[in-house]
PDB file of C-alpha atoms (C1' of nucleotides) in Angstrom:
ATOM      1  CA  UNK A   1       3.244   1.776  -2.203  1.00 70.00           C
ATOM      2  CA  UNK A   2       0.769  -0.562  -3.707  1.00 94.00           C
ATOM      3  CA  UNK A   3      -2.810   0.169  -3.260  1.00 97.00           C
ATOM      4  CA  UNK A   4      -5.458  -1.989  -4.675  1.00 98.00           C
ATOM      5  CA  UNK A   5      -4.738  -1.242  -8.613  1.00 98.00           C
ATOM      6  CA  UNK A   6      -0.991  -2.148  -8.013  1.00 98.00           C
ATOM      7  CA  UNK A   7      -1.846  -5.266  -6.027  1.00 98.00           C
ATOM      8  CA  UNK A   8      -4.424  -6.348  -8.740  1.00 98.00           C
ATOM      9  CA  UNK A   9      -1.720  -5.814 -11.577  1.00 98.00           C
ATOM     10  CA  UNK A  10       0.878  -7.517  -9.516  1.00 98.00           C
ATOM     11  CA  UNK A  11      -1.532 -10.615  -8.523  1.00 98.00           C
ATOM     12  CA  UNK A  12      -2.620 -10.887 -12.267  1.00 98.00           C
ATOM     13  CA  UNK A  13       1.012 -10.980 -13.413  1.00 98.00           C
ATOM     14  CA  UNK A  14       1.937 -13.488 -10.725  1.00 98.00           C
ATOM     15  CA  UNK A  15      -1.055 -15.647 -11.829  1.00 98.00           C
ATOM     16  CA  UNK A  16       0.206 -15.633 -15.599  1.00 97.00           C
ATOM     17  CA  UNK A  17       3.805 -16.286 -14.465  1.00 96.00           C
ATOM     18  CA  UNK A  18       3.581 -19.060 -11.880  1.00 97.00           C
ATOM     19  CA  UNK A  19       0.089 -20.581 -11.858  1.00 97.00           C
ATOM     20  CA  UNK A  20       0.399 -24.208 -12.517  1.00 96.00           C
ATOM     21  CA  UNK A  21       4.217 -24.261 -11.603  1.00 97.00           C
ATOM     22  CA  UNK A  22       5.785 -26.081  -8.774  1.00 98.00           C
ATOM     23  CA  UNK A  23       8.154 -24.362  -6.114  1.00 98.00           C
ATOM     24  CA  UNK A  24      11.228 -26.303  -6.346  1.00 98.00           C
ATOM     25  CA  UNK A  25      13.560 -24.245  -3.965  1.00 97.00           C
ATOM     26  CA  UNK A  26      13.429 -21.113  -2.151  1.00 97.00           C
ATOM     27  CA  UNK A  27      15.956 -18.924  -0.313  1.00 97.00           C
ATOM     28  CA  UNK A  28      15.184 -16.505   2.357  1.00 97.00           C
ATOM     29  CA  UNK A  29      17.832 -13.620   2.298  1.00 96.00           C
ATOM     30  CA  UNK A  30      16.034 -11.496   5.031  1.00 96.00           C
ATOM     31  CA  UNK A  31      14.318 -13.711   7.654  1.00 96.00           C
ATOM     32  CA  UNK A  32      12.260 -10.713   9.168  1.00 96.00           C
ATOM     33  CA  UNK A  33      10.291 -10.934   5.691  1.00 97.00           C
ATOM     34  CA  UNK A  34       8.618 -14.258   6.992  1.00 97.00           C
ATOM     35  CA  UNK A  35       8.500 -13.522  10.614  1.00 94.00           C
ATOM     36  CA  UNK A  36       6.916 -14.758  12.876  1.00 92.00           C
ATOM     37  CA  UNK A  37       7.576 -17.965  11.009  1.00 96.00           C
ATOM     38  CA  UNK A  38      11.059 -19.392  10.910  1.00 96.00           C
ATOM     39  CA  UNK A  39      12.824 -19.429   7.672  1.00 97.00           C
ATOM     40  CA  UNK A  40      12.975 -23.151   7.831  1.00 97.00           C
ATOM     41  CA  UNK A  41       9.048 -23.527   8.511  1.00 97.00           C
ATOM     42  CA  UNK A  42       8.580 -21.225   5.759  1.00 98.00           C
ATOM     43  CA  UNK A  43      10.628 -23.162   3.376  1.00 98.00           C
ATOM     44  CA  UNK A  44       9.137 -26.349   4.400  1.00 98.00           C
ATOM     45  CA  UNK A  45       5.726 -25.200   3.883  1.00 98.00           C
ATOM     46  CA  UNK A  46       6.393 -23.841   0.352  1.00 98.00           C
ATOM     47  CA  UNK A  47       8.932 -26.370  -1.160  1.00 98.00           C
ATOM     48  CA  UNK A  48       7.325 -28.981  -3.437  1.00 98.00           C
ATOM     49  CA  UNK A  49       3.989 -27.196  -3.633  1.00 98.00           C
ATOM     50  CA  UNK A  50       2.095 -26.479  -6.754  1.00 98.00           C
ATOM     51  CA  UNK A  51       0.705 -23.038  -7.131  1.00 98.00           C
ATOM     52  CA  UNK A  52      -3.042 -23.318  -8.526  1.00 98.00           C
ATOM     53  CA  UNK A  53      -3.624 -19.535  -8.559  1.00 98.00           C
ATOM     54  CA  UNK A  54      -2.915 -16.209  -7.729  1.00 98.00           C
ATOM     55  CA  UNK A  55      -5.476 -13.581  -6.490  1.00 98.00           C
ATOM     56  CA  UNK A  56      -5.917 -10.435  -4.649  1.00 98.00           C
ATOM     57  CA  UNK A  57      -8.014  -9.400  -1.525  1.00 98.00           C
ATOM     58  CA  UNK A  58      -7.577  -5.833  -0.632  1.00 98.00           C
ATOM     59  CA  UNK A  59      -3.969  -5.092  -0.716  1.00 98.00           C
ATOM     60  CA  UNK A  60      -3.092  -8.509  -0.005  1.00 98.00           C
ATOM     61  CA  UNK A  61      -1.625 -11.232  -2.563  1.00 98.00           C
ATOM     62  CA  UNK A  62      -2.499 -14.676  -2.105  1.00 98.00           C
ATOM     63  CA  UNK A  63      -1.078 -17.899  -4.016  1.00 98.00           C
ATOM     64  CA  UNK A  64      -3.528 -20.623  -3.605  1.00 98.00           C
ATOM     65  CA  UNK A  65      -1.072 -23.736  -3.192  1.00 98.00           C
ATOM     66  CA  UNK A  66      -1.976 -27.482  -3.932  1.00 98.00           C
ATOM     67  CA  UNK A  67      -2.400 -28.539  -0.312  1.00 98.00           C
ATOM     68  CA  UNK A  68      -5.142 -25.855   0.520  1.00 98.00           C
ATOM     69  CA  UNK A  69      -2.794 -23.386   2.193  1.00 98.00           C
ATOM     70  CA  UNK A  70      -2.357 -20.035   0.908  1.00 98.00           C
ATOM     71  CA  UNK A  71       1.108 -18.099   0.610  1.00 98.00           C
ATOM     72  CA  UNK A  72       0.095 -14.673   1.270  1.00 98.00           C
ATOM     73  CA  UNK A  73       1.872 -11.461   0.757  1.00 98.00           C
ATOM     74  CA  UNK A  74       1.640  -7.866   1.935  1.00 98.00           C
ATOM     75  CA  UNK A  75       3.824  -5.562   0.061  1.00 98.00           C
ATOM     76  CA  UNK A  76       3.465  -2.588   2.273  1.00 97.00           C
ATOM     77  CA  UNK A  77       5.447   0.531   0.894  1.00 96.00           C
ATOM     78  CA  UNK A  78       8.179  -0.953  -1.146  1.00 96.00           C
ATOM     79  CA  UNK A  79       7.569  -4.600  -1.661  1.00 97.00           C
ATOM     80  CA  UNK A  80       8.144  -5.740  -5.176  1.00 96.00           C
ATOM     81  CA  UNK A  81       7.909  -9.110  -7.013  1.00 97.00           C
ATOM     82  CA  UNK A  82       9.885  -9.639 -10.012  1.00 96.00           C
ATOM     83  CA  UNK A  83       9.507 -12.756 -12.512  1.00 96.00           C
ATOM     84  CA  UNK A  84      12.799 -13.826 -14.646  1.00 92.00           C
ATOM     85  CA  UNK A  85      14.185 -10.082 -14.021  1.00 76.00           C
ATOM     86  CA  UNK A  86      17.036  -9.222 -16.470  1.00 70.00           C
ATOM     87  CA  UNK A  87      20.434 -10.002 -15.156  1.00 66.00           C
ATOM     88  CA  UNK A  88      21.014  -6.111 -14.237  1.00 57.00           C
ATOM     89  CA  UNK A  89      18.342  -6.487 -11.606  1.00 61.00           C
ATOM     90  CA  UNK A  90      19.263  -9.990 -10.164  1.00 60.00           C
ATOM     91  CA  UNK A  91      21.797  -8.739  -7.792  1.00 63.00           C
ATOM     92  CA  UNK A  92      20.085  -5.577  -6.761  1.00 73.00           C
ATOM     93  CA  UNK A  93      20.230  -4.713  -3.100  1.00 85.00           C
ATOM     94  CA  UNK A  94      17.110  -5.337  -0.984  1.00 94.00           C
ATOM     95  CA  UNK A  95      16.476  -8.929  -2.343  1.00 96.00           C
ATOM     96  CA  UNK A  96      14.335 -10.643   0.779  1.00 97.00           C
ATOM     97  CA  UNK A  97      13.064 -13.839  -0.755  1.00 97.00           C
ATOM     98  CA  UNK A  98      13.860 -15.531  -4.064  1.00 96.00           C
ATOM     99  CA  UNK A  99      11.998 -18.726  -5.254  1.00 97.00           C
ATOM    100  CA  UNK A 100      12.879 -21.359  -8.219  1.00 97.00           C
ATOM    101  CA  UNK A 101       9.882 -22.774  -9.974  1.00 97.00           C
ATOM    102  CA  UNK A 102       9.207 -25.128 -12.701  1.00 95.00           C
ATOM    103  CA  UNK A 103       6.655 -26.366 -15.008  1.00 86.00           C
ATOM    104  CA  UNK A 104       5.916 -27.840 -18.227  1.00 86.00           C
ATOM    105  CA  UNK A 105       6.738 -24.724 -19.978  1.00 79.00           C
ATOM    106  CA  UNK A 106      10.208 -24.516 -18.300  1.00 83.00           C
ATOM    107  CA  UNK A 107      11.449 -22.838 -15.366  1.00 90.00           C
ATOM    108  CA  UNK A 108      11.834 -19.372 -13.838  1.00 96.00           C
ATOM    109  CA  UNK A 109      12.910 -17.434 -10.869  1.00 96.00           C
ATOM    110  CA  UNK A 110      10.751 -15.402  -8.974  1.00 97.00           C
ATOM    111  CA  UNK A 111      12.119 -12.535  -6.624  1.00 97.00           C
ATOM    112  CA  UNK A 112      10.748 -10.639  -3.747  1.00 97.00           C
ATOM    113  CA  UNK A 113      12.662  -7.331  -3.274  1.00 96.00           C
ATOM    114  CA  UNK A 114      11.908  -4.729  -0.375  1.00 96.00           C
ATOM    115  CA  UNK A 115      13.777  -1.547  -0.095  1.00 96.00           C
ATOM    116  CA  UNK A 116      12.164  -0.476   3.237  1.00 96.00           C
ATOM    117  CA  UNK A 117      11.343  -3.980   4.887  1.00 96.00           C
ATOM    118  CA  UNK A 118       7.930  -3.402   5.810  1.00 97.00           C
ATOM    119  CA  UNK A 119       6.540  -6.096   3.497  1.00 97.00           C
ATOM    120  CA  UNK A 120       5.601  -9.617   4.927  1.00 97.00           C
ATOM    121  CA  UNK A 121       4.702 -13.154   4.059  1.00 98.00           C
ATOM    122  CA  UNK A 122       2.667 -15.740   5.802  1.00 98.00           C
ATOM    123  CA  UNK A 123       1.328 -19.151   5.047  1.00 98.00           C
ATOM    124  CA  UNK A 124      -2.229 -19.432   6.120  1.00 97.00           C
ATOM    125  CA  UNK A 125      -4.391 -22.454   6.403  1.00 97.00           C
ATOM    126  CA  UNK A 126      -7.902 -22.165   5.317  1.00 97.00           C
ATOM    127  CA  UNK A 127      -9.170 -21.236   8.857  1.00 97.00           C
ATOM    128  CA  UNK A 128      -6.424 -18.557   9.282  1.00 96.00           C
ATOM    129  CA  UNK A 129      -7.273 -17.083   5.801  1.00 97.00           C
ATOM    130  CA  UNK A 130     -10.938 -16.764   6.564  1.00 97.00           C
ATOM    131  CA  UNK A 131     -10.053 -14.969   9.551  1.00 96.00           C
ATOM    132  CA  UNK A 132      -8.029 -12.334   7.718  1.00 97.00           C
ATOM    133  CA  UNK A 133     -10.811 -12.230   5.120  1.00 97.00           C
ATOM    134  CA  UNK A 134     -13.309 -11.516   7.687  1.00 96.00           C
ATOM    135  CA  UNK A 135     -11.454  -8.791   9.154  1.00 96.00           C
ATOM    136  CA  UNK A 136     -11.074  -6.799   5.911  1.00 97.00           C
ATOM    137  CA  UNK A 137     -13.762  -4.552   4.820  1.00 97.00           C
ATOM    138  CA  UNK A 138     -15.753  -4.772   1.515  1.00 98.00           C
ATOM    139  CA  UNK A 139     -14.136  -4.997  -1.855  1.00 98.00           C
ATOM    140  CA  UNK A 140     -14.913  -1.621  -3.626  1.00 98.00           C
ATOM    141  CA  UNK A 141     -15.201  -2.996  -7.159  1.00 98.00           C
ATOM    142  CA  UNK A 142     -17.566  -5.864  -6.153  1.00 98.00           C
ATOM    143  CA  UNK A 143     -21.103  -5.964  -6.405  1.00 97.00           C
ATOM    144  CA  UNK A 144     -21.499  -5.819  -2.529  1.00 97.00           C
ATOM    145  CA  UNK A 145     -20.125  -2.400  -2.492  1.00 98.00           C
ATOM    146  CA  UNK A 146     -23.122  -0.106  -2.898  1.00 98.00           C
ATOM    147  CA  UNK A 147     -24.184   3.265  -2.198  1.00 98.00           C
ATOM    148  CA  UNK A 148     -26.242   1.824   0.819  1.00 97.00           C
ATOM    149  CA  UNK A 149     -23.172  -0.136   2.021  1.00 97.00           C
ATOM    150  CA  UNK A 150     -20.950   2.910   1.696  1.00 98.00           C
ATOM    151  CA  UNK A 151     -23.364   5.043   3.804  1.00 98.00           C
ATOM    152  CA  UNK A 152     -23.444   2.591   6.405  1.00 97.00           C
ATOM    153  CA  UNK A 153     -19.664   2.523   6.587  1.00 97.00           C
ATOM    154  CA  UNK A 154     -19.072   6.281   6.648  1.00 97.00           C
ATOM    155  CA  UNK A 155     -22.178   6.747   9.169  1.00 94.00           C
ATOM    156  CA  UNK A 156     -20.586   5.266  12.333  1.00 87.00           C
ATOM    157  CA  UNK A 157     -17.391   7.935  12.123  1.00 96.00           C
ATOM    158  CA  UNK A 158     -16.968  11.460  12.940  1.00 95.00           C
ATOM    159  CA  UNK A 159     -13.227  11.095  11.601  1.00 97.00           C
ATOM    160  CA  UNK A 160     -12.238  13.055   8.759  1.00 97.00           C
ATOM    161  CA  UNK A 161     -13.448  11.195   5.447  1.00 98.00           C
ATOM    162  CA  UNK A 162      -9.992  10.689   4.131  1.00 98.00           C
ATOM    163  CA  UNK A 163      -9.000   8.816   7.446  1.00 98.00           C
ATOM    164  CA  UNK A 164     -11.933   6.800   7.183  1.00 98.00           C
ATOM    165  CA  UNK A 165     -11.531   5.869   3.330  1.00 98.00           C
ATOM    166  CA  UNK A 166      -8.126   4.420   4.373  1.00 98.00           C
ATOM    167  CA  UNK A 167      -9.583   1.866   6.881  1.00 97.00           C
ATOM    168  CA  UNK A 168      -9.070  -1.339   5.556  1.00 97.00           C
ATOM    169  CA  UNK A 169     -11.848  -2.842   7.933  1.00 97.00           C
ATOM    170  CA  UNK A 170     -14.345  -0.656   5.987  1.00 97.00           C
ATOM    171  CA  UNK A 171     -13.428  -0.429   2.384  1.00 97.00           C
ATOM    172  CA  UNK A 172     -10.664  -2.501   1.718  1.00 97.00           C
ATOM    173  CA  UNK A 173      -7.888  -1.562  -0.715  1.00 97.00           C
ATOM    174  CA  UNK A 174      -7.911   2.192  -0.809  1.00 98.00           C
ATOM    175  CA  UNK A 175      -4.659   3.936  -0.077  1.00 98.00           C
ATOM    176  CA  UNK A 176      -3.481   7.595   0.099  1.00 98.00           C
ATOM    177  CA  UNK A 177      -3.523   8.249  -3.399  1.00 98.00           C
ATOM    178  CA  UNK A 178      -6.870   6.863  -4.487  1.00 98.00           C
ATOM    179  CA  UNK A 179      -8.431   8.117  -0.996  1.00 98.00           C
ATOM    180  CA  UNK A 180      -7.456  11.619  -2.118  1.00 98.00           C
ATOM    181  CA  UNK A 181      -8.269  11.346  -5.899  1.00 98.00           C
ATOM    182  CA  UNK A 182     -11.552   9.754  -5.051  1.00 98.00           C
ATOM    183  CA  UNK A 183     -12.481  12.664  -2.645  1.00 98.00           C
ATOM    184  CA  UNK A 184     -11.558  15.087  -5.543  1.00 98.00           C
ATOM    185  CA  UNK A 185     -13.481  13.334  -7.965  1.00 98.00           C
ATOM    186  CA  UNK A 186     -16.602  13.394  -5.781  1.00 98.00           C
ATOM    187  CA  UNK A 187     -15.889  17.158  -4.963  1.00 98.00           C
ATOM    188  CA  UNK A 188     -15.592  16.362  -1.370  1.00 98.00           C
ATOM    189  CA  UNK A 189     -13.452  17.792   1.224  1.00 98.00           C
ATOM    190  CA  UNK A 190     -11.270  15.004   2.676  1.00 98.00           C
ATOM    191  CA  UNK A 191     -11.121  16.936   5.946  1.00 97.00           C
ATOM    192  CA  UNK A 192     -15.037  16.408   6.547  1.00 97.00           C
ATOM    193  CA  UNK A 193     -16.622  14.325   9.143  1.00 97.00           C
ATOM    194  CA  UNK A 194     -17.129  11.060   7.569  1.00 97.00           C
ATOM    195  CA  UNK A 195     -20.648  11.100   9.117  1.00 97.00           C
ATOM    196  CA  UNK A 196     -21.593  14.716   7.562  1.00 97.00           C
ATOM    197  CA  UNK A 197     -22.149  13.239   4.065  1.00 97.00           C
ATOM    198  CA  UNK A 198     -25.859  13.514   2.922  1.00 97.00           C
ATOM    199  CA  UNK A 199     -27.202  11.109   0.165  1.00 97.00           C
ATOM    200  CA  UNK A 200     -25.966  13.004  -2.779  1.00 98.00           C
ATOM    201  CA  UNK A 201     -22.328  13.179  -1.406  1.00 98.00           C
ATOM    202  CA  UNK A 202     -22.292   9.522  -0.604  1.00 98.00           C
ATOM    203  CA  UNK A 203     -23.554   8.823  -4.093  1.00 98.00           C
ATOM    204  CA  UNK A 204     -21.021  10.713  -5.956  1.00 98.00           C
ATOM    205  CA  UNK A 205     -18.263   9.309  -3.439  1.00 98.00           C
ATOM    206  CA  UNK A 206     -19.284   5.842  -4.298  1.00 98.00           C
ATOM    207  CA  UNK A 207     -19.215   6.319  -8.015  1.00 98.00           C
ATOM    208  CA  UNK A 208     -15.822   8.314  -7.577  1.00 98.00           C
ATOM    209  CA  UNK A 209     -14.149   5.560  -5.649  1.00 98.00           C
ATOM    210  CA  UNK A 210     -15.284   2.956  -8.555  1.00 98.00           C
ATOM    211  CA  UNK A 211     -14.281   5.015 -11.400  1.00 98.00           C
ATOM    212  CA  UNK A 212     -10.809   6.058  -9.873  1.00 98.00           C
ATOM    213  CA  UNK A 213      -9.870   2.534  -9.029  1.00 98.00           C
ATOM    214  CA  UNK A 214     -11.391   0.989 -12.332  1.00 98.00           C
ATOM    215  CA  UNK A 215      -9.415   3.452 -14.235  1.00 98.00           C
ATOM    216  CA  UNK A 216      -6.141   2.932 -11.983  1.00 98.00           C
ATOM    217  CA  UNK A 217      -6.313  -0.906 -12.631  1.00 98.00           C
ATOM    218  CA  UNK A 218      -6.886  -0.394 -16.354  1.00 98.00           C
ATOM    219  CA  UNK A 219      -3.684   1.809 -16.163  1.00 98.00           C
ATOM    220  CA  UNK A 220      -1.913  -0.768 -14.316  1.00 98.00           C
ATOM    221  CA  UNK A 221      -1.339   1.226 -11.154  1.00 97.00           C
ATOM    222  CA  UNK A 222       0.469   4.460 -10.254  1.00 97.00           C
ATOM    223  CA  UNK A 223       4.401   4.512 -10.750  1.00 96.00           C
ATOM    224  CA  UNK A 224       5.614   7.544  -8.595  1.00 93.00           C
ATOM    225  CA  UNK A 225       8.806   6.049  -7.426  1.00 88.00           C
ATOM    226  CA  UNK A 226       9.208   2.206  -6.527  1.00 88.00           C
ATOM    227  CA  UNK A 227       6.076   0.554  -7.869  1.00 95.00           C
ATOM    228  CA  UNK A 228       6.837  -1.750 -11.208  1.00 96.00           C
ATOM    229  CA  UNK A 229       4.612  -4.566 -12.056  1.00 96.00           C
ATOM    230  CA  UNK A 230       6.329  -8.260 -12.225  1.00 97.00           C
ATOM    231  CA  UNK A 231       7.846  -7.790 -15.483  1.00 95.00           C
ATOM    232  CA  UNK A 232       9.322  -4.567 -14.506  1.00 94.00           C
ATOM    233  CA  UNK A 233       6.931  -2.303 -16.277  1.00 95.00           C
ATOM    234  CA  UNK A 234       5.550   1.035 -14.811  1.00 95.00           C
ATOM    235  CA  UNK A 235       1.818   1.965 -14.309  1.00 97.00           C
ATOM    236  CA  UNK A 236       0.671   4.765 -16.034  1.00 97.00           C
ATOM    237  CA  UNK A 237      -2.041   6.357 -13.558  1.00 97.00           C
ATOM    238  CA  UNK A 238       0.517   9.014 -12.293  1.00 96.00           C
ATOM    239  CA  UNK A 239      -0.496  10.829 -15.495  1.00 96.00           C
ATOM    240  CA  UNK A 240      -3.888  11.036 -14.314  1.00 97.00           C
ATOM    241  CA  UNK A 241      -3.490  12.322 -10.886  1.00 97.00           C
ATOM    242  CA  UNK A 242      -5.458  15.503 -10.128  1.00 97.00           C
ATOM    243  CA  UNK A 243      -4.304  16.224  -6.582  1.00 97.00           C
ATOM    244  CA  UNK A 244      -2.025  13.592  -5.011  1.00 97.00           C
ATOM    245  CA  UNK A 245       1.404  14.963  -4.739  1.00 96.00           C
ATOM    246  CA  UNK A 246       0.382  18.165  -6.760  1.00 96.00           C
ATOM    247  CA  UNK A 247       0.283  20.876  -4.011  1.00 95.00           C
ATOM    248  CA  UNK A 248       0.591  24.292  -5.714  1.00 94.00           C
ATOM    249  CA  UNK A 249      -0.582  22.966  -8.851  1.00 95.00           C
ATOM    250  CA  UNK A 250      -3.561  24.443 -10.612  1.00 96.00           C
ATOM    251  CA  UNK A 251      -6.972  22.339 -10.174  1.00 96.00           C
ATOM    252  CA  UNK A 252      -7.953  21.162 -13.483  1.00 95.00           C
ATOM    253  CA  UNK A 253     -11.660  21.545 -12.728  1.00 96.00           C
ATOM    254  CA  UNK A 254     -11.866  25.161 -11.236  1.00 97.00           C
ATOM    255  CA  UNK A 255      -8.548  26.769 -11.716  1.00 94.00           C
ATOM    256  CA  UNK A 256      -7.922  26.901  -7.928  1.00 96.00           C
ATOM    257  CA  UNK A 257      -4.954  25.925  -6.139  1.00 96.00           C
ATOM    258  CA  UNK A 258      -4.268  22.400  -4.959  1.00 97.00           C
ATOM    259  CA  UNK A 259      -3.490  22.384  -1.100  1.00 96.00           C
ATOM    260  CA  UNK A 260      -1.668  20.186   1.170  1.00 96.00           C
ATOM    261  CA  UNK A 261      -2.381  19.314   4.656  1.00 96.00           C
ATOM    262  CA  UNK A 262      -1.726  16.611   7.133  1.00 95.00           C
ATOM    263  CA  UNK A 263      -4.312  14.319   8.864  1.00 96.00           C
ATOM    264  CA  UNK A 264      -3.290  11.521  11.098  1.00 94.00           C
ATOM    265  CA  UNK A 265       0.097  12.188   9.916  1.00 94.00           C
ATOM    266  CA  UNK A 266      -0.360  11.552   6.643  1.00 96.00           C
ATOM    267  CA  UNK A 267      -0.613  14.067   3.531  1.00 97.00           C
ATOM    268  CA  UNK A 268      -3.912  15.096   2.383  1.00 97.00           C
ATOM    269  CA  UNK A 269      -4.220  16.736  -1.228  1.00 97.00           C
ATOM    270  CA  UNK A 270      -7.333  18.549  -2.282  1.00 97.00           C
ATOM    271  CA  UNK A 271      -8.755  21.833  -4.076  1.00 97.00           C
ATOM    272  CA  UNK A 272     -10.155  24.109  -1.469  1.00 97.00           C
ATOM    273  CA  UNK A 273     -12.046  25.882  -4.306  1.00 97.00           C
ATOM    274  CA  UNK A 274     -14.254  23.012  -5.482  1.00 97.00           C
ATOM    275  CA  UNK A 275     -14.130  20.315  -2.834  1.00 98.00           C
ATOM    276  CA  UNK A 276     -16.678  21.045   0.026  1.00 96.00           C
TER     277      UNK A 276
ATOM    278  C1'  DC B   1     -14.892   2.006  21.417  1.00 51.26           C
ATOM    279  C1'  DC B   2     -12.859   5.658  18.561  1.00 51.26           C
ATOM    280  C1'  DC B   3      -9.002   7.716  16.697  1.00 51.26           C
ATOM    281  C1'  DC B   4      -4.651   9.529  16.764  1.00 51.26           C
ATOM    282  C1'  DT B   5       0.356   8.872  17.262  1.00 51.26           C
ATOM    283  C1'  DC B   6       4.229   6.518  16.651  1.00 51.26           C
ATOM    284  C1'  DA B   7       7.440   2.823  15.082  1.00 51.26           C
ATOM    285  C1'  DC B   8       9.174   0.081  11.736  1.00 51.26           C
ATOM    286  C1'  DC B   9      13.244   0.776   7.614  1.00 51.26           C
ATOM    287  C1'  DT B  10      15.703   2.801   3.687  1.00 51.26           C
ATOM    288  C1'  DG B  11      16.420   6.509   0.280  1.00 51.26           C
ATOM    289  C1'  DA B  12      15.583  10.732  -2.114  1.00 51.26           C
ATOM    290  C1'  DT B  13      15.205  15.589  -2.172  1.00 51.26           C
ATOM    291  C1'  DC B  14      15.652  20.168  -0.168  1.00 51.26           C
ATOM    292  C1'  DG B  15      17.279  24.099   2.058  1.00 51.26           C
ATOM    293  C1'  DC B  16      21.311  25.798   4.355  1.00 51.26           C
TER     294       DC B  16
ATOM    295  C1'  DT C   1      30.038  19.071  -0.810  1.00 51.26           C
ATOM    296  C1'  DG C   2      28.003  17.888   3.288  1.00 51.26           C
ATOM    297  C1'  DC C   3      24.466  17.673   6.634  1.00 51.26           C
ATOM    298  C1'  DG C   4      20.184  17.533   8.985  1.00 51.26           C
ATOM    299  C1'  DA C   5      15.418  17.554   8.225  1.00 51.26           C
ATOM    300  C1'  DT C   6      11.469  16.123   5.935  1.00 51.26           C
ATOM    301  C1'  DC C   7       8.893  12.993   3.207  1.00 51.26           C
ATOM    302  C1'  DA C   8       7.344   8.708   0.848  1.00 51.26           C
ATOM    303  C1'  DG C   9       2.442   4.404  -1.807  1.00 51.26           C
ATOM    304  C1'  DG C  10       1.109   0.650   4.782  1.00 51.26           C
ATOM    305  C1'  DT C  11      -0.228  -1.304   8.833  1.00 51.26           C
ATOM    306  C1'  DG C  12      -0.961  -2.486  13.726  1.00 51.26           C
ATOM    307  C1'  DA C  13       0.400  -1.766  18.687  1.00 51.26           C
ATOM    308  C1'  DG C  14      -0.302   1.409  22.303  1.00 51.26           C
ATOM    309  C1'  DG C  15      -2.437   4.817  24.643  1.00 51.26           C
ATOM    310  C1'  DG C  16      -5.383   9.352  25.649  1.00 51.26           C
TER     311       DG C  16
END
DNA sequence: CCCCTCACCTGATCGC
DNA sequence: TGCGATCAGGTGAGGG
């Protein structure tokens, strides 16, 4: 589910909701959500901690705690946070973890739901966090992400461009929606070997990745089915999708027909008319 | 080392 | 209506 724009929206929402608050109690309803930690150890690590801030790295959400550790969440496909959800949601199925927080502005309840149960949480000390950070590739909205650095990342690979864009150790935060949309925007066939791009191709791709991600952050993500922000709101980027999930539709650029194929077990959407 | 396949889960949808 | 097949935004283990 969540790619960079969704994770960014959630991290910002969490920051607003819980930064400065202290975790008083938590319940772990599904123990696999915190594995390999035991529920008891996980509760011990979080109880009494103050959340200093919440940030995003790639698709990971990291709450920085007052003892220097980080409470880190990977949402995977269907993980979702809610802050003080309306009562109708409170007893919804698939509740994984719930936390009671308080602060000078009063308390609140944060819940983590996860239909498919792929989501995971960890408590990382600074060393473990650095190791994770080092493993992840460049942030595509940062200054370090340049045409030159992108060229270097693509150069080493003969794999299809779309697959390489999904590799979190190269560019961190793209998922299947935005990888496909970026290829479309750059007029590049997602099946092309990554190392076949020339300078002009790389330049267009670099710009396309940034444009599509910035725009999707601005729209608060793409809500196709499960994704919601921490207050239950939907994203709006689904209205801007040009190819993802639209096989058979008319290409808005050339009037061709959007095609779907499968690479590395995952759908690829593109317009054969104008992506080369 | 590179790259693909598969497993991990539940639920929605589609064709018969 | 029911039933099986297929698909879904991610990731990492394993193997060719």
